[in-house]
């Protein structure tokens, strides 16, 4: 059973910053080289935020967060991070970490991911 645990969600004012963490079990991290962050607002579809291949340097971002959010990794800790700067009220959502063993299509497509965490809430007030 894959294990992904998100943390770091909080309530902040617009313009502020947060860093989310996704701690994976060692087996999950070693067997699933594609890690992504997604977010969802009630009543809306889950959308991609950022993703990466933990074995390389390429990182991918949705247009809505490009230049403001940064995905990174710490292989020694089996952890992926999402640094969120210049937060906007429209960034308010539940943020989920996801993992995939292989990507067959688009790395920012949520259907590519097999394993999900329980989510961490981010609320940005104006």
CSV table of C-alpha atoms in Angstrom, one decimal:
chain,number,residue,atom,x,y,z
A,1,UNK,CA,0.0,0.0,0.0
A,2,UNK,CA,1.5,3.3,-1.1
A,3,UNK,CA,1.8,5.9,1.6
A,4,UNK,CA,1.8,9.7,0.9
A,5,UNK,CA,1.3,12.2,3.7
A,6,UNK,CA,0.9,15.9,3.0
A,7,UNK,CA,1.5,18.6,5.6
A,8,UNK,CA,2.0,22.4,5.7
A,9,UNK,CA,-1.4,23.7,4.7
A,10,UNK,CA,-2.5,26.8,6.6
A,11,UNK,CA,-4.4,30.0,6.3
A,12,UNK,CA,-2.4,33.0,5.0
A,13,UNK,CA,-3.0,36.4,3.5
A,14,UNK,CA,-2.7,37.2,-0.1
A,15,UNK,CA,0.9,37.7,-1.1
A,16,UNK,CA,2.2,35.3,1.6
A,17,UNK,CA,4.0,32.1,1.2
A,18,UNK,CA,3.6,28.5,2.3
A,19,UNK,CA,5.7,25.3,1.9
A,20,UNK,CA,3.8,22.0,1.5
A,21,UNK,CA,5.5,18.7,2.2
A,22,UNK,CA,4.7,15.2,0.9
A,23,UNK,CA,6.4,12.5,2.8
A,24,UNK,CA,6.4,9.2,1.1
A,25,UNK,CA,7.3,5.8,2.4
A,26,UNK,CA,10.6,4.6,1.2
A,27,UNK,CA,9.1,1.9,-1.0
A,28,UNK,CA,6.6,4.3,-2.5
A,29,UNK,CA,9.3,6.9,-3.3
A,30,UNK,CA,11.6,4.4,-4.8
A,31,UNK,CA,9.0,2.6,-6.9
A,32,UNK,CA,7.2,5.7,-8.1
A,33,UNK,CA,9.5,8.2,-9.8
A,34,UNK,CA,6.8,10.6,-10.9
A,35,UNK,CA,5.5,12.9,-8.2
A,36,UNK,CA,2.9,15.6,-8.5
A,37,UNK,CA,0.9,18.2,-6.7
A,38,UNK,CA,-2.8,18.7,-7.5
A,39,UNK,CA,-5.5,20.9,-5.9
A,40,UNK,CA,-9.3,20.8,-5.7
A,41,UNK,CA,-12.0,23.2,-4.7
A,42,UNK,CA,-15.4,21.7,-3.7
A,43,UNK,CA,-17.6,21.2,-6.7
A,44,UNK,CA,-14.7,21.5,-9.2
A,45,UNK,CA,-12.4,19.0,-10.8
A,46,UNK,CA,-9.0,18.2,-9.3
A,47,UNK,CA,-6.4,20.2,-11.3
A,48,UNK,CA,-2.7,19.8,-11.7
A,49,UNK,CA,-0.3,22.3,-10.0
A,50,UNK,CA,3.2,20.9,-10.5
A,51,UNK,CA,4.9,17.6,-11.2
A,52,UNK,CA,8.4,16.2,-11.6
A,53,UNK,CA,10.4,13.1,-12.2
A,54,UNK,CA,12.4,12.5,-9.0
A,55,UNK,CA,15.3,10.9,-11.1
A,56,UNK,CA,15.9,14.1,-13.1
A,57,UNK,CA,15.7,17.8,-13.1
A,58,UNK,CA,12.7,18.5,-15.3
A,59,UNK,CA,9.8,20.2,-13.6
A,60,UNK,CA,6.4,21.0,-14.9
A,61,UNK,CA,3.9,23.6,-13.8
A,62,UNK,CA,0.4,24.7,-14.7
A,63,UNK,CA,0.1,28.1,-16.2
A,64,UNK,CA,-1.8,29.4,-13.2
A,65,UNK,CA,1.1,28.9,-10.8
A,66,UNK,CA,4.2,29.2,-13.1
A,67,UNK,CA,6.7,31.6,-11.7
A,68,UNK,CA,5.1,31.5,-8.2
A,69,UNK,CA,5.3,27.9,-7.1
A,70,UNK,CA,8.3,25.6,-7.1
A,71,UNK,CA,8.3,21.8,-6.8
A,72,UNK,CA,11.4,20.2,-5.3
A,73,UNK,CA,12.6,17.0,-3.7
A,74,UNK,CA,14.8,15.6,-0.9
A,75,UNK,CA,15.6,12.0,-1.9
A,76,UNK,CA,17.2,11.3,1.4
A,77,UNK,CA,13.9,12.0,3.1
A,78,UNK,CA,11.7,10.6,0.4
A,79,UNK,CA,9.9,13.9,0.4
A,80,UNK,CA,8.6,16.2,-2.2
A,81,UNK,CA,7.9,19.9,-1.5
A,82,UNK,CA,5.8,22.6,-3.0
A,83,UNK,CA,7.0,26.1,-2.3
A,84,UNK,CA,4.1,28.5,-2.9
A,85,UNK,CA,4.9,32.3,-3.1
A,86,UNK,CA,2.9,35.3,-4.0
A,87,UNK,CA,-0.3,33.4,-3.0
A,88,UNK,CA,-3.6,34.6,-4.3
A,89,UNK,CA,-7.1,33.9,-3.0
A,90,UNK,CA,-7.8,31.8,-6.1
A,91,UNK,CA,-5.0,29.4,-4.8
A,92,UNK,CA,-7.4,28.4,-2.0
A,93,UNK,CA,-8.0,24.6,-2.3
A,94,UNK,CA,-7.2,21.2,-0.8
A,95,UNK,CA,-3.8,20.3,-2.1
A,96,UNK,CA,-3.0,16.6,-2.8
A,97,UNK,CA,0.3,14.8,-3.4
A,98,UNK,CA,0.3,12.0,-6.0
A,99,UNK,CA,2.7,9.4,-7.2
A,100,UNK,CA,3.0,7.4,-10.4
A,101,UNK,CA,5.3,4.6,-11.5
A,102,UNK,CA,5.1,5.5,-15.1
A,103,UNK,CA,3.7,8.3,-17.2
A,104,UNK,CA,2.1,7.2,-20.5
A,105,UNK,CA,0.7,10.6,-21.6
A,106,UNK,CA,1.0,14.0,-19.9
A,107,UNK,CA,2.7,14.3,-16.6
A,108,UNK,CA,0.2,16.9,-15.5
A,109,UNK,CA,-2.8,14.7,-16.2
A,110,UNK,CA,-4.3,13.4,-12.9
A,111,UNK,CA,-5.4,10.2,-14.5
A,112,UNK,CA,-1.7,9.2,-14.8
A,113,UNK,CA,-1.3,9.0,-11.0
A,114,UNK,CA,-2.1,5.8,-9.0
A,115,UNK,CA,-1.4,6.9,-5.5
A,116,UNK,CA,-2.8,9.9,-3.6
A,117,UNK,CA,-2.4,11.4,-0.2
A,118,UNK,CA,-5.2,12.6,2.1
A,119,UNK,CA,-4.7,16.3,1.3
A,120,UNK,CA,-3.8,19.5,3.1
A,121,UNK,CA,-5.9,22.6,3.1
A,122,UNK,CA,-4.6,26.0,1.9
A,123,UNK,CA,-6.7,29.0,2.4
A,124,UNK,CA,-5.6,32.4,1.1
A,125,UNK,CA,-7.5,35.5,2.2
A,126,UNK,CA,-7.6,38.9,0.5
